[in-house]
Structures are given as C-alpha cells and as structure tokens.
CSV table of C-alpha atoms in Angstrom, one decimal:
chain,number,residue,atom,x,y,z
A,1,MET,CA,115.5,95.6,162.6
A,2,GLN,CA,114.1,99.0,162.1
A,3,ALA,CA,116.5,100.6,164.6
A,4,GLN,CA,119.4,99.1,162.7
A,5,MET,CA,118.1,100.5,159.4
A,6,ASP,CA,117.6,103.9,161.0
A,7,ALA,CA,121.2,103.9,162.4
A,8,ASP,CA,122.9,102.6,159.1
A,9,GLU,CA,121.7,103.4,155.6
A,10,THR,CA,123.6,100.3,154.3
A,11,VAL,CA,121.5,98.0,156.4
A,12,TYR,CA,118.2,96.8,154.9
A,13,TYR,CA,115.6,94.4,156.2
A,14,TRP,CA,112.4,93.4,154.5
A,15,LEU,CA,109.9,95.1,156.7
A,16,HIS,CA,108.2,97.6,154.3
A,17,ASP,CA,109.1,96.2,150.9
A,18,GLU,CA,106.9,96.6,147.9
A,19,ILE,CA,106.7,92.9,147.5
A,20,GLU,CA,104.6,92.2,150.6
A,21,GLU,CA,105.3,88.5,150.9
A,22,TRP,CA,108.9,89.3,151.4
A,23,ASN,CA,108.3,91.4,154.6
A,24,PHE,CA,109.1,89.9,157.9
A,25,LYS,CA,106.0,89.4,160.0
A,26,ALA,CA,106.8,87.1,162.9
A,27,ILE,CA,109.1,84.6,164.4
A,28,THR,CA,107.8,81.0,163.6
A,29,ASP,CA,108.5,77.5,164.9
A,30,GLU,CA,111.2,77.3,162.3
A,31,THR,CA,113.2,80.3,163.5
A,32,SER,CA,116.5,79.3,164.9
A,33,PHE,CA,117.7,80.6,168.3
A,34,TYR,CA,120.2,79.9,171.0
A,35,LEU,CA,121.3,81.3,174.4
A,36,ASN,CA,124.6,83.1,174.3
A,37,GLU,CA,127.2,83.3,177.1
A,38,LYS,CA,125.3,86.2,178.7
A,39,GLY,CA,122.1,84.1,178.8
A,40,ASN,CA,120.4,86.2,176.2
A,41,VAL,CA,118.3,84.8,173.5
A,42,VAL,CA,119.9,85.2,170.1
A,43,ILE,CA,117.5,84.8,167.0
A,44,GLY,CA,119.1,83.8,163.7
A,45,PHE,CA,118.0,84.0,160.2
A,46,ASP,CA,119.4,82.3,157.1
A,47,GLU,CA,121.0,84.3,154.3
A,48,GLY,CA,118.2,85.9,152.3
A,49,GLU,CA,115.4,85.1,154.8
A,50,VAL,CA,114.8,88.6,156.2
A,51,ALA,CA,117.2,90.7,154.3
A,52,PRO,CA,119.0,90.8,150.9
A,53,MET,CA,121.6,88.0,150.5
A,54,TYR,CA,124.5,90.6,150.6
A,55,MET,CA,123.8,91.0,154.3
A,56,GLY,CA,124.6,87.3,155.0
A,57,SER,CA,123.0,85.4,157.9
A,58,VAL,CA,121.8,87.9,160.5
A,59,GLU,CA,121.3,87.5,164.2
A,60,PHE,CA,119.6,89.6,166.8
A,61,GLU,CA,120.4,89.5,170.5
A,62,ILE,CA,117.3,89.9,172.7
A,63,PRO,CA,118.2,91.2,176.1
A,64,ALA,CA,117.1,89.0,179.0
A,65,GLU,CA,114.9,91.9,180.4
A,66,ALA,CA,112.9,92.0,177.2
A,67,VAL,CA,111.8,88.3,177.6
A,68,LYS,CA,111.8,87.9,181.4
A,69,ASP,CA,108.1,87.4,181.6
A,70,ILE,CA,108.1,84.5,179.1
A,71,ARG,CA,111.2,82.6,180.1
A,72,GLN,CA,111.0,79.7,182.5
C-alpha cells in the first residue's frame, strides 16, 4: 500500500490517517483472497474498507516467493 502511495499521489490508503480506527492494521479472517492464474495470492478489499470509496474495490497480488514459507 505504501509503495503505491509513494509512486502515485492520486492513490491513498488508510495507513497513517488522523482517524486512527480507519487505519489498516492487519489481514483478518474476514479478508477475501483467491489464487490467480499465476498461483499468486490476491487479497481483496471492499470499496471503502482500506481506502476512500473513490478508489473502488482494491486488490493486492502477493508474489508466491513472499509466502512460500507459509503455503502448503
């Protein structure tokens, strides 16, 4: 999230917001995910969940290398 905000000033996620309870802290049991055609985990968030609603639903692709030690 932070890397995307650093790369594009129009992208904003709730990471360091003044309203602390809005800030993203962690993935929970309620967080949606799926495996894409490359076998990478894709984590999805509903509109307004981790970013302002103008950004819509957002997804983050996690490279297989990053989760190799926890995947079975």
